[in-house]
Short mmCIF file of C-alpha atoms in Angstrom, two decimals:
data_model
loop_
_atom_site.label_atom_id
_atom_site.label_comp_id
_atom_site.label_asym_id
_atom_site.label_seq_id
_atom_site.Cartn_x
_atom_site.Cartn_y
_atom_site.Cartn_z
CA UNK A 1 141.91 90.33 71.69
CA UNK A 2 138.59 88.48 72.26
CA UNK A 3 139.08 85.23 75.11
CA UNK A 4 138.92 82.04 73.48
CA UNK A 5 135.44 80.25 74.05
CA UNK A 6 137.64 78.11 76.81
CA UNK A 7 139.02 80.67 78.33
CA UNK A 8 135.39 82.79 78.63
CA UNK A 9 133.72 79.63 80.75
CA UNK A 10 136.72 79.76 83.01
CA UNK A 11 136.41 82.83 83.26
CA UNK A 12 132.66 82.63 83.72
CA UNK A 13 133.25 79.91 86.30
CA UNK A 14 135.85 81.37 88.56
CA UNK A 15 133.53 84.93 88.83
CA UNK A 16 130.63 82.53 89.45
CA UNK A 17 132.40 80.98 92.23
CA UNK A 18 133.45 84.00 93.97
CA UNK A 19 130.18 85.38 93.99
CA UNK A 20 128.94 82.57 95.23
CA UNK A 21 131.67 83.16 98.26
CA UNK A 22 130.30 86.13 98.75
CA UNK A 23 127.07 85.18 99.19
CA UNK A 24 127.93 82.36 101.23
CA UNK A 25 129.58 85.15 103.90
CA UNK A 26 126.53 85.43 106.06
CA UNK A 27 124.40 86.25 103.21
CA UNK A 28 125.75 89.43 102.96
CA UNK A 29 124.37 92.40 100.18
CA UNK A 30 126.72 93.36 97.46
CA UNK A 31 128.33 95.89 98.09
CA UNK A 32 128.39 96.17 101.38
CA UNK A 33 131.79 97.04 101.77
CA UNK A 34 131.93 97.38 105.81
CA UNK A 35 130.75 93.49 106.21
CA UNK A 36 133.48 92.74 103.45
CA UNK A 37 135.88 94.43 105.72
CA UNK A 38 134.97 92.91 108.57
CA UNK A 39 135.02 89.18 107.16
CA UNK A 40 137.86 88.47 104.47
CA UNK A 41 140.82 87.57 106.35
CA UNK A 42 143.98 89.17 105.82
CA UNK A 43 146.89 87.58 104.20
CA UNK A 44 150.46 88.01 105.49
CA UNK A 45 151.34 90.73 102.95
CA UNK A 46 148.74 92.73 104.57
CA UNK A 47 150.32 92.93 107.90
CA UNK A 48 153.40 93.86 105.90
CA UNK A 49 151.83 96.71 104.25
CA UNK A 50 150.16 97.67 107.10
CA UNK A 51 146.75 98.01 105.41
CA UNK A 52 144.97 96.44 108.22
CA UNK A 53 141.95 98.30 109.27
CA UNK A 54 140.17 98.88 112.46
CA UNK A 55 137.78 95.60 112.16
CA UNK A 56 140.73 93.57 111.17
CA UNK A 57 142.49 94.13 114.46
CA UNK A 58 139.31 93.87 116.45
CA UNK A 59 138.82 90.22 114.71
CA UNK A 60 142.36 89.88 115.65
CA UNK A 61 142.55 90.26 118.95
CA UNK A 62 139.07 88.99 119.64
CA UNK A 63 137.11 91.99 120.94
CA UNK A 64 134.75 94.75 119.72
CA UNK A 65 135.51 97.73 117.83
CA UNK A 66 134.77 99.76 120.17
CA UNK A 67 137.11 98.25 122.54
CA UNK A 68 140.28 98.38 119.53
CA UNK A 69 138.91 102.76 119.53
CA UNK A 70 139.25 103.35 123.16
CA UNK A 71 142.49 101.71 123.18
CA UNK A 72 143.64 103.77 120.18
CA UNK A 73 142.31 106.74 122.17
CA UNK A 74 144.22 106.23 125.19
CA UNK A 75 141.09 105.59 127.40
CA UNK A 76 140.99 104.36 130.74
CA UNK A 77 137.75 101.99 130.33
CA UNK A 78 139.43 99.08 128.88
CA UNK A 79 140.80 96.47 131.15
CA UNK A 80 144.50 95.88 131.39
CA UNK A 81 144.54 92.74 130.12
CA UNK A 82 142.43 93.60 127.65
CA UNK A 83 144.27 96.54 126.15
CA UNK A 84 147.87 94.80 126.61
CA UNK A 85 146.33 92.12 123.98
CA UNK A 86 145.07 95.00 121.53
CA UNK A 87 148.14 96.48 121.61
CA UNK A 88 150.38 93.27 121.09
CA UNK A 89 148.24 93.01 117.59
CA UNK A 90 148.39 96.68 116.66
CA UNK A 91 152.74 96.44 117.55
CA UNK A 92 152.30 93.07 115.62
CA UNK A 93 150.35 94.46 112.46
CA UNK A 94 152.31 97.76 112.48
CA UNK A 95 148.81 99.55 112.48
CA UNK A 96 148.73 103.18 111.95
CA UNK A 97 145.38 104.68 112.59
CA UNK A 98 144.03 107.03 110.09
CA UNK A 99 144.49 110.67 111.15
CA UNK A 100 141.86 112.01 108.41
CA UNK A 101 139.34 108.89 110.24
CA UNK A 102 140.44 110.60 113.66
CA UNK A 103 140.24 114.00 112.97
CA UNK A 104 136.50 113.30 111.71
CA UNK A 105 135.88 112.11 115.20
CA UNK A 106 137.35 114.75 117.06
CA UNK A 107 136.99 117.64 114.37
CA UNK A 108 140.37 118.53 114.54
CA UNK A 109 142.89 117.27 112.48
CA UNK A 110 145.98 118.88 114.89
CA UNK A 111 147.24 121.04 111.98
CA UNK A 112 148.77 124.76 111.66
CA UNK A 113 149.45 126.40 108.72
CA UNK A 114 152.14 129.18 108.76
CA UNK A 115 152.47 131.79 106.26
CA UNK A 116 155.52 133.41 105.73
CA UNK A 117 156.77 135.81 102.77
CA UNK A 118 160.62 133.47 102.44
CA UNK A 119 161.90 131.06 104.76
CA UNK A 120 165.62 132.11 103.77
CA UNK A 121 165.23 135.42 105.59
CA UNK A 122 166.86 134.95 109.20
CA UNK A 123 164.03 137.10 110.59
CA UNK A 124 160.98 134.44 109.52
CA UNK A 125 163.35 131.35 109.80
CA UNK A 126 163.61 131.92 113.25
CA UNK A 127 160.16 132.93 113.83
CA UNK A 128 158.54 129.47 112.34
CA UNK A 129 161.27 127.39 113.80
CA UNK A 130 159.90 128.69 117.24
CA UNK A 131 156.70 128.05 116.20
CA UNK A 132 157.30 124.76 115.18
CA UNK A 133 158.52 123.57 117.83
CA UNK A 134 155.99 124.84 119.87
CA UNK A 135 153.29 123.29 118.47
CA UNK A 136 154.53 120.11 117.82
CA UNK A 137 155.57 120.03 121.77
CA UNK A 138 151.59 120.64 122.21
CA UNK A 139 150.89 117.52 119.32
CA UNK A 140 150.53 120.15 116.24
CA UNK A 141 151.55 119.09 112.60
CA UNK A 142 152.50 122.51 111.14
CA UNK A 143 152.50 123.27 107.23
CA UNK A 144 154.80 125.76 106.29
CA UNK A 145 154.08 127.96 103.07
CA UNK A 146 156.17 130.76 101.17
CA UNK A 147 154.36 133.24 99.54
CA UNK A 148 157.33 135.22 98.15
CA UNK A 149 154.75 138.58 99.23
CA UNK A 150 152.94 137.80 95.98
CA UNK A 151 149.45 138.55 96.79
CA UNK A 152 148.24 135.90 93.95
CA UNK A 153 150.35 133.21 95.64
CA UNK A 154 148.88 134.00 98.40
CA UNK A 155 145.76 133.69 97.96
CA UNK A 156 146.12 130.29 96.27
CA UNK A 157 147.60 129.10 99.48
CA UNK A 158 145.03 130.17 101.97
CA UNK A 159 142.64 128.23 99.29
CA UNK A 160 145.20 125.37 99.93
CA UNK A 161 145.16 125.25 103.57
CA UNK A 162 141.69 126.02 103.86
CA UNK A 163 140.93 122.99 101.55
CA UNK A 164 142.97 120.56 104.35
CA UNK A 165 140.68 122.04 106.96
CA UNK A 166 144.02 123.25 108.91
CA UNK A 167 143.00 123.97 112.98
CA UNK A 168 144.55 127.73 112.59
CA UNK A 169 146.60 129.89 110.67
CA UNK A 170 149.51 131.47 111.49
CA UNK A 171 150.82 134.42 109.06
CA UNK A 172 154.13 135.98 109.66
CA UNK A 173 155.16 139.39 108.42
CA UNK A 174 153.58 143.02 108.34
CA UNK A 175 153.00 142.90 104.44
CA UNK A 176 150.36 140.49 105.00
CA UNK A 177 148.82 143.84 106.82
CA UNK A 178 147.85 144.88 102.98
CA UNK A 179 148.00 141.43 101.03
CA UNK A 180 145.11 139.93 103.10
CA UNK A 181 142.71 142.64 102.43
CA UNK A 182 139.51 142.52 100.09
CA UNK A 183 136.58 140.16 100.39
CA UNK A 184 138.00 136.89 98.69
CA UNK A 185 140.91 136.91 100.97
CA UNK A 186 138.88 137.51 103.79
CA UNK A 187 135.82 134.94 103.07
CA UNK A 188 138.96 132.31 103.47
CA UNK A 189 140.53 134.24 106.82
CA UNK A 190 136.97 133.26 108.13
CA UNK A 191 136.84 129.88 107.85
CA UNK A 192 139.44 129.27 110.78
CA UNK A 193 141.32 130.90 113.68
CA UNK A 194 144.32 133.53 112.48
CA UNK A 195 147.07 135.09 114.08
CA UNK A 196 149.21 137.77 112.74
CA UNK A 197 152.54 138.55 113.73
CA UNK A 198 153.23 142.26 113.74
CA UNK A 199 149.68 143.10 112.16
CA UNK A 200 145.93 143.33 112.82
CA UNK A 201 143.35 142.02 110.59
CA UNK A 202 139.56 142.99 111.46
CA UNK A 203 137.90 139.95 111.23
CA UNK A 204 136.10 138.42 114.12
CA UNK A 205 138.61 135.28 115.46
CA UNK A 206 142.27 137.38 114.23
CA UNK A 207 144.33 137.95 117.06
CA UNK A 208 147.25 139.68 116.66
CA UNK A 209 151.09 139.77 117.89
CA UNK A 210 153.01 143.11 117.71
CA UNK A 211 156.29 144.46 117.90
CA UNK A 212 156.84 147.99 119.29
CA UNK A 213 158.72 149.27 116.45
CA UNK A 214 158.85 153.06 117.56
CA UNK A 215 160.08 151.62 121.16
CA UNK A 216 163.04 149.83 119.43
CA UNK A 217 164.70 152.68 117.17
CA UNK A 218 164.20 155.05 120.03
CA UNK A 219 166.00 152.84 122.31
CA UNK A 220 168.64 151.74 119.78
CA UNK A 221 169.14 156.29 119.19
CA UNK A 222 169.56 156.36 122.87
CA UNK A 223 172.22 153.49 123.03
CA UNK A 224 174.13 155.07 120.26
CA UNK A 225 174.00 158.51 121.41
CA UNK A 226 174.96 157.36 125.42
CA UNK A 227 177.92 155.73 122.95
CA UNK A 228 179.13 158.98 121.83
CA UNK A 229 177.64 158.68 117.98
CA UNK A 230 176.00 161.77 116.58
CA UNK A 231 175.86 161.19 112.97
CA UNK A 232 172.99 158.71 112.52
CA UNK A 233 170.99 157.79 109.89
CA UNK A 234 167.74 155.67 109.61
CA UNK A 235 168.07 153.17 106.37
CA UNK A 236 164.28 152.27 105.21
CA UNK A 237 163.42 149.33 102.56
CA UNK A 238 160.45 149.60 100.96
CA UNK A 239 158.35 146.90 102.72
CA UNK A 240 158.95 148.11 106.12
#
């Protein structure tokens, strides 16, 4: 229901009040969030939530902004003493920079997407496991995605990934040799780096990584013939 008329001028007075606060803060517009920011004081819950933001720790510790960024950035210009008192307030705050705020800096947000037809197959477990662990040795966050080989799927996941502005793309099996072909799937391929495994795609930053299939059945005939076997036979699935 309606407030009583009581209630109303409370109300009217406390609003009054606060913008009258605001006002008071330097004589700062409304709205301007970024002097907001920089002015109300954090309470203790907001050190426990950790939703501290780059100006509160620079009022913190008592230096610039620009000081709390090159410290965040492991850079060399700020003075020992200097840094070990940013840090003691970032440790203290449990601040967590924003990767989305850092990856606007350095246009990059240190992400690789890998595309694989199903993760339960040995043959592409393996294969992103390696790559995982590769990347995230060299700093990479790596989405994994299963497409199942459905060409529909697909294509709503390289929408996806191209949506979260991924660094590269990594796609892992031969069928994507014939999924990834026609001009919607290839106005996304464009829009970032792409490496196939055991495929080429004709675009102008796909690189590709093969495997010598010939070489390996003619080498496994020669072991089994140097063996003694003479009866062989070649088994074929359908997506090979």
């Amino acid at each position: 229901g309606h407030l009583r008329s009581e209630d109303a001028a409370l109300h009217r007075s406390i609003c009054n009040r606060r913008t009258g606060d605001a006002a008071h803060q330097g004589g700062h517009q409304a709205g301007d969030l970024t002097d907001v920011a920089v002015h109300n004081h954090p309470t203790t819950s907001d050190f426990t939530r950790g939703s501290m933001n780059i100006y509160d720790i620079a009022r913190e510790a008592g230096v610039s902004i620009a000081t709390v960024s090159r410290v965040l950035n492991h850079k060399d210009t700020a003075r020992a003493d200097t840094r070990a008192k940013v840090e003691k307030v970032l440790k203290r705050c449990n601040y967590a920079p924003s990767a989305i705020a850092q990856g606007m800096v350095s246009k990059s947000l240190h992400t690789v997407a890998v595309l694989t037809v199903d993760i339960r197959d040995s043959h592409y477990a393996r294969t992103a496991y390696t790559i995982e662990r590769e990347f995230g040795r060299r700093g990479y966050e790596v989405i994994l995605c299963n497409t199942g080989g459905d060409r529909a799927e697909t294509l709503r996941t390289l929408q996806a990934v191209a949506q979260k502005q991924v660094d590269g793309l990594i796609l892992v099996g031969s069928i994507f040799n014939t999924i990834c072909q026609g001009a919607e799937m290839e106005n996304l391929l464009r829009k970032m780096p792409v490496v196939l495994a055991n495929g080429t795609l004709a675009l102008p930053d796909a690189y590709s990584v093969m495997v010598d299939d010939c070489r390996g059945v003619e080498m496994a005939v020669e072991h089994l013939v140097k063996t003694g076997r003479r009866n062989l036979y070649y088994i074929k699935d359908k997506s090979t």
